[in-house]
Tab-separated table of C-alpha atoms in Angstrom:
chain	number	residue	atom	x	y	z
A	1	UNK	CA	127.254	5.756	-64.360
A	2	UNK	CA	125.373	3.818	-61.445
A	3	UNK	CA	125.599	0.039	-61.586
A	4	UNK	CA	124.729	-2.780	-59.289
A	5	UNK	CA	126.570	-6.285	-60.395
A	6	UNK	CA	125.076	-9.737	-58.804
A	7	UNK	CA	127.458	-13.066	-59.302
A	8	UNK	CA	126.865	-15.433	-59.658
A	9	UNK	CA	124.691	-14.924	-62.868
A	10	UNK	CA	123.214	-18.470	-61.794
A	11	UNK	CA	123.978	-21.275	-59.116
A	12	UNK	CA	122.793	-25.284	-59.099
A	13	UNK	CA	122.994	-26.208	-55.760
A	14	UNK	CA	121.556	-29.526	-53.835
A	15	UNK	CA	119.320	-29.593	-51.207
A	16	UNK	CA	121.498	-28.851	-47.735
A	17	UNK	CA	123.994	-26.788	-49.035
A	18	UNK	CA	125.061	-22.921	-48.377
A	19	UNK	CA	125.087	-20.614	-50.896
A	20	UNK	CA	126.642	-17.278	-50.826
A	21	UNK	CA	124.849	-14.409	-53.224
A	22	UNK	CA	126.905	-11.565	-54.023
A	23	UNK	CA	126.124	-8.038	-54.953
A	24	UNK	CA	129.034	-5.250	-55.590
A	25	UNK	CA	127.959	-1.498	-56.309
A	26	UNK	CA	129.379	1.847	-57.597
A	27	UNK	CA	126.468	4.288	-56.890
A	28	UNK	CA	126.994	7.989	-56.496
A	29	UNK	CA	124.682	9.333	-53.147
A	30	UNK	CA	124.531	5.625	-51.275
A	31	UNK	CA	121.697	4.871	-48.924
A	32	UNK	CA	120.749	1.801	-48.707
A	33	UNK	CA	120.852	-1.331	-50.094
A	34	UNK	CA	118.161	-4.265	-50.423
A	35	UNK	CA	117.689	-7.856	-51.029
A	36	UNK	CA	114.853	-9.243	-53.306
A	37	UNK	CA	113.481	-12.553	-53.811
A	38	UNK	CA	111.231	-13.054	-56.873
A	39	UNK	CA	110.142	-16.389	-57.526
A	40	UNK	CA	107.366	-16.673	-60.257
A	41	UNK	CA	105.774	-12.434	-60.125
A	42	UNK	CA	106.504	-10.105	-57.613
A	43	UNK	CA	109.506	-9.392	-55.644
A	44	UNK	CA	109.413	-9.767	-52.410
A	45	UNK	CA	112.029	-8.017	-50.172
A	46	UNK	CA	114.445	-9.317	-48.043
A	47	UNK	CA	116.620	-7.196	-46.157
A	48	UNK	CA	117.582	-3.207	-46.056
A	49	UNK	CA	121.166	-2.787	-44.699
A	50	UNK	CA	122.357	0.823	-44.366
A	51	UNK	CA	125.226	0.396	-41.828
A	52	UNK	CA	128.648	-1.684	-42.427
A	53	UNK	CA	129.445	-5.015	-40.423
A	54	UNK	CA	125.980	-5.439	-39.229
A	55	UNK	CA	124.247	-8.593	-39.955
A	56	UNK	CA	120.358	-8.652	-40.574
A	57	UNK	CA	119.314	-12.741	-40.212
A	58	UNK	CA	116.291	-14.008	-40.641
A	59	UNK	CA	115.492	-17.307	-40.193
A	60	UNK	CA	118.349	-19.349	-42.661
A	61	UNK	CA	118.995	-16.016	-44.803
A	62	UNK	CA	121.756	-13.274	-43.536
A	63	UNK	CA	123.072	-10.377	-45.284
A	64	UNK	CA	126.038	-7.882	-44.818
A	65	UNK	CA	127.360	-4.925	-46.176
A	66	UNK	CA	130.826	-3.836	-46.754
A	67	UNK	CA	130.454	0.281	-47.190
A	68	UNK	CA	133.928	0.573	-47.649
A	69	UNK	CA	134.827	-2.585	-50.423
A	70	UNK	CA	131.099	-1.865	-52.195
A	71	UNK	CA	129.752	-5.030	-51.716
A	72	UNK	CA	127.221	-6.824	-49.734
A	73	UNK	CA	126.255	-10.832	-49.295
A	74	UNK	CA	123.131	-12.681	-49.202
A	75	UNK	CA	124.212	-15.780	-47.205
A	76	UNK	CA	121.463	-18.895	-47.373
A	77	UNK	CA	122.518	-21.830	-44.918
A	78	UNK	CA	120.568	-25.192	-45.048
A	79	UNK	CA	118.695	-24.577	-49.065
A	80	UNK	CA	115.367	-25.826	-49.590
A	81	UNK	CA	113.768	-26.717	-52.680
A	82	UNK	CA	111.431	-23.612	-51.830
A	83	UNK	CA	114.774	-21.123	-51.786
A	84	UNK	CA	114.842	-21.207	-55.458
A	85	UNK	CA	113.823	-18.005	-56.638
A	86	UNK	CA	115.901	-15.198	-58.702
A	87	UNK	CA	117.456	-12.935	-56.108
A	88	UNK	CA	117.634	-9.380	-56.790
A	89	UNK	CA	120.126	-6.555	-55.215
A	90	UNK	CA	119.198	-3.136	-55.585
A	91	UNK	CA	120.768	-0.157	-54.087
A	92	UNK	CA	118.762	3.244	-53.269
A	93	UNK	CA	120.379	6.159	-54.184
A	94	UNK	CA	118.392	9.373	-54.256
A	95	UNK	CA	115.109	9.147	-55.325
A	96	UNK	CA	115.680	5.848	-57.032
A	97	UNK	CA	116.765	1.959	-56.593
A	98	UNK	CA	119.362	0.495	-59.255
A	99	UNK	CA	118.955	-3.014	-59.618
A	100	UNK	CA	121.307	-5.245	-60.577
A	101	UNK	CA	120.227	-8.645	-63.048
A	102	UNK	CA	119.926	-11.017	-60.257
A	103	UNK	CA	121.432	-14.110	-58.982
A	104	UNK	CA	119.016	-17.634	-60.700
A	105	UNK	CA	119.050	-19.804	-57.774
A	106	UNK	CA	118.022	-23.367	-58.362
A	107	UNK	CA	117.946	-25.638	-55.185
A	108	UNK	CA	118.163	-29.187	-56.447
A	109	UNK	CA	116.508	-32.106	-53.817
B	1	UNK	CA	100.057	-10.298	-50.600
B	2	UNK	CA	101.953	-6.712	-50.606
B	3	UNK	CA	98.635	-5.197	-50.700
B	4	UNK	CA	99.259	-3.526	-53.985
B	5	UNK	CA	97.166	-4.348	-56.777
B	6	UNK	CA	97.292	-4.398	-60.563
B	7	UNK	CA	94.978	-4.721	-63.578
B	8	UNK	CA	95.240	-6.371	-66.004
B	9	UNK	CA	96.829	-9.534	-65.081
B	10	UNK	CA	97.905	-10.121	-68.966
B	11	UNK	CA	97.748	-7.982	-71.864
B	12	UNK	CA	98.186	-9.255	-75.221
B	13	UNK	CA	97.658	-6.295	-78.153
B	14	UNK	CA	99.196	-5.645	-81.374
B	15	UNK	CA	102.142	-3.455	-82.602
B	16	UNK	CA	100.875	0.015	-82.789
B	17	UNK	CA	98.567	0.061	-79.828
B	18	UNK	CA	98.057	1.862	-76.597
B	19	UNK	CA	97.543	0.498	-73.223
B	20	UNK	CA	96.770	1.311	-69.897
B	21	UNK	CA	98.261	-0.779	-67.011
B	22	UNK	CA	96.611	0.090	-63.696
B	23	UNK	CA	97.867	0.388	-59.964
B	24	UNK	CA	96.760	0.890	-56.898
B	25	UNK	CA	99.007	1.052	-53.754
B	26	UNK	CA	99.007	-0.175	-50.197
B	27	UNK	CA	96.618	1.841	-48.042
B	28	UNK	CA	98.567	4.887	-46.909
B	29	UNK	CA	101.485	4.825	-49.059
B	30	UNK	CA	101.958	7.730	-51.471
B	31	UNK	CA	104.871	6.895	-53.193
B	32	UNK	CA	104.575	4.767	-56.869
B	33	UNK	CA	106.939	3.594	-58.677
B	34	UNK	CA	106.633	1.866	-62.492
B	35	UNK	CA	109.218	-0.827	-63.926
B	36	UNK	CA	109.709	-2.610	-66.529
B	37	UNK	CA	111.181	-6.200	-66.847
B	38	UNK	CA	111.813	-7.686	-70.133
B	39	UNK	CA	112.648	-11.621	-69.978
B	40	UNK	CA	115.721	-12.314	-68.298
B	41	UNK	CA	116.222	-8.933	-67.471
B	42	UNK	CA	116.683	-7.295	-63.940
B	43	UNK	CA	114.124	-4.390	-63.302
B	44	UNK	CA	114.747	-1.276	-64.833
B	45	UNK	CA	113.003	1.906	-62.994
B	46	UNK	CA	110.668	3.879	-65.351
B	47	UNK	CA	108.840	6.456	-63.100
B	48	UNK	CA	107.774	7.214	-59.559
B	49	UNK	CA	104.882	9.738	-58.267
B	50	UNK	CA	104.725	10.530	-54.666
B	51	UNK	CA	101.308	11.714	-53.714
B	52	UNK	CA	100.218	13.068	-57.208
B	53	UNK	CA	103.034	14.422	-58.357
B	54	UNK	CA	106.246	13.296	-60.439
B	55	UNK	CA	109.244	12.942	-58.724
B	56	UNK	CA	111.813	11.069	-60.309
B	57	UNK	CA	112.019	9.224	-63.907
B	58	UNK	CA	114.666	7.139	-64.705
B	59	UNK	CA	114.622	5.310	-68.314
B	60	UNK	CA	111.123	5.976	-69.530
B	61	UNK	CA	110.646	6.015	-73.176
B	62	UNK	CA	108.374	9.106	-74.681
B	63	UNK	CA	105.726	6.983	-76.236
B	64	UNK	CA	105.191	6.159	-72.481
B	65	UNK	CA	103.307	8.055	-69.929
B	66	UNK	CA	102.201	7.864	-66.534
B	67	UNK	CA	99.979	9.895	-63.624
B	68	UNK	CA	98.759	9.742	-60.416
B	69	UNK	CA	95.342	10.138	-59.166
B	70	UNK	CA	94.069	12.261	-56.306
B	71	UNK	CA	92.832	8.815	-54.510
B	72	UNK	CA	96.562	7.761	-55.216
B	73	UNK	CA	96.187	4.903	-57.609
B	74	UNK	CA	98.257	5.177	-60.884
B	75	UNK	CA	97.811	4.300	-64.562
B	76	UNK	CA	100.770	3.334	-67.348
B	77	UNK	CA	99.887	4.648	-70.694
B	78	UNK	CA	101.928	2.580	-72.867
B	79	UNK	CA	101.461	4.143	-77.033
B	80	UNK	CA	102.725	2.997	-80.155
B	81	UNK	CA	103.199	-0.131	-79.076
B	82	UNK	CA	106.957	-1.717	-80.277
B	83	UNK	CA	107.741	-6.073	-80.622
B	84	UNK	CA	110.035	-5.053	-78.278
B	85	UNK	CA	107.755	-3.385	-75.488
B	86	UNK	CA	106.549	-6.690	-74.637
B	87	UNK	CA	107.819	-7.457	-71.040
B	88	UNK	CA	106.251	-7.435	-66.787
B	89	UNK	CA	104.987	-4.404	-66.034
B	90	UNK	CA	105.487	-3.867	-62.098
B	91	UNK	CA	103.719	-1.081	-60.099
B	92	UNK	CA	105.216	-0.748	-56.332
B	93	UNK	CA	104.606	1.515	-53.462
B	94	UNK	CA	105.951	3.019	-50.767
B	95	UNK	CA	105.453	5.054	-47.563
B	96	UNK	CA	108.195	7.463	-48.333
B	97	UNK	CA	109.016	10.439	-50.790
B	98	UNK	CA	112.742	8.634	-51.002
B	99	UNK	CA	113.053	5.759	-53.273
B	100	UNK	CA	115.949	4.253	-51.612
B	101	UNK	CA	113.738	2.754	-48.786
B	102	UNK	CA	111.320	-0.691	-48.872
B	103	UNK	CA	109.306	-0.872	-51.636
B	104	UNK	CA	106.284	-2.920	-52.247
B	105	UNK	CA	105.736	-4.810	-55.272
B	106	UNK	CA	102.246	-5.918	-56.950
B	107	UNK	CA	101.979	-8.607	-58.843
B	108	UNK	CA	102.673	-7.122	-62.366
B	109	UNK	CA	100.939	-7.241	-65.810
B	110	UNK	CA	102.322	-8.950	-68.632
B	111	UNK	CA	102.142	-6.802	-72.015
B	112	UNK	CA	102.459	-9.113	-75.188
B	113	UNK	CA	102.763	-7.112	-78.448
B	114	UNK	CA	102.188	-9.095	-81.405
C-alpha cells in the first residue's frame, strides 16, 4: 500500500532557528512530490521536485529529494512567527496525490 | 487567493441529512479534485473529474457522490449524513488530466453533523 510519512509529527521552535521537515515515501508509479503549507484553510503549495539532488529555494524555504533513499526535506532557515503553519508532503502517483499527516510547526518569538 | 471558490463556507446539519458542497475551479483548469480532512487529520483524496468526466476515486464512501458540470464547476453530494462525516471539505483544481502535478486548493467548507 502507498504511504507518505512526515516527522516530525510536531516541532516548537524559537524565533531564528532552522528547522528541517521531513517526508519519506513508498509509492508505486512515482512522479512527483510536493510541499504544502496550510495555515488556518487552504493549502497552499510550496514546491514540486521531480528530479534527485536538485534544490528548489525560495526565499528562506528549500527542498530536496532523495529518489533513491525515498525521502525529501523541507529546510526553513531564519523562522518567523508567520512560518507556523502545518506542512503537508504529498507525493503524485498516477492520477492521484498521497498525503502524508503533516509536520505542526509552531515558531515561538 | 487560488482562484478556486467554494460554497458554503460552513455547514452545520443533522445526522441523517444530505448536502451539497459546491466548487468552482480556476479559469481554465479542468481537472477537480474532492478531499476530505477530519480534525487532525492529513487530507485524504475522495474524487477527481477532469473536464466532466470521472477519472480517478480514491476513498470515497457510497453515501457520497460527486459530478461535474459542462461549465466545469463541481458539486459534493454528501447523504445520510454520519457524527463522523463532520470534517473540511476541500475542492482543488488543476490544469492537467494527471493528479500528480500542482494543485490548487479553495478555501474549503466545514460540514458539522449534529
Amino acid at each position: 500500500e502507498d504511504k507518505v510519512v512526515q516527522s516530525p509529527l510536531s516541532l516548537v521552535v524559537h524565533e531564528g532557528d532552522t528547522v528541517t521537515l521531513n517526508c519519506s515515501y513508498e509509492v508505486t508509479n512515482f512522479r512527483s512530490l510536493l510541499w504544502y503549507k496550510q495555515e488556518k484553510k487552504a493549502p497552499t503549495f510550496l514546491f514540486m521536485l521531480t528530479s534527485s539532488g536538485i534544490e528548489k529555494k525560495s526565499g528562506r524555504l528549500s527542498s530536496i529529494l532523495d529518489k533513491k533513499e525515498l525521502f525529501s526535506i523541507l529546510n526553513i532557515t531564519a523562522t518567523q512567527t508567520g512560518d507556523s503553519a502545518v506542512y503537508l508532503c504529498a507525493v503524485g502517483s498516477n492520477y492521484q496525490l498521497i498525503w502524508g499527516a503533516g509536520t505542526k510547526l509552531i515558531i515561538k518569538p | 487567493d487560488s482562484g478556486v471558490t467554494q460554497t458554503p463556507k460552513h455547514l452545520i446539519t443533522a445526522t441523517g441529512q444530505r448536502v451539497t458542497l459546491r466548487c468552482s475551479p480556476r479559469s481554465g483548469d479542468l481537472s477537480v479534485y474532492w478531499y476530505q480532512q477530519s480534525l487532525d487529520q492529513g487530507l485524504q483524496f475522495l474524487i477527481q473529474y477532469y473536464n466532466g468526466e470521472e477519472r480517478a476515486k480514491g476513498n470515497i464512501l457510497e453515501r457520497f457522490s460527486a459530478q461535474q458540470f459542462p461549465d466545469l464547476h463541481s458539486e459534493l453530494n454528501l447523504s445520510s449524513l454520519e457524527l463522523g462525516d463532520s470534517a473540511l471539505y476541500f475542492c482543488a483544481s488543476s490544469v492537467t488530466l494527471a493528479g500528480y502535478n500542482e494543485q490548487f486548493f479553495g478555501p474549503g467548507t466545514r460540514l458539522t453533523v449534529l
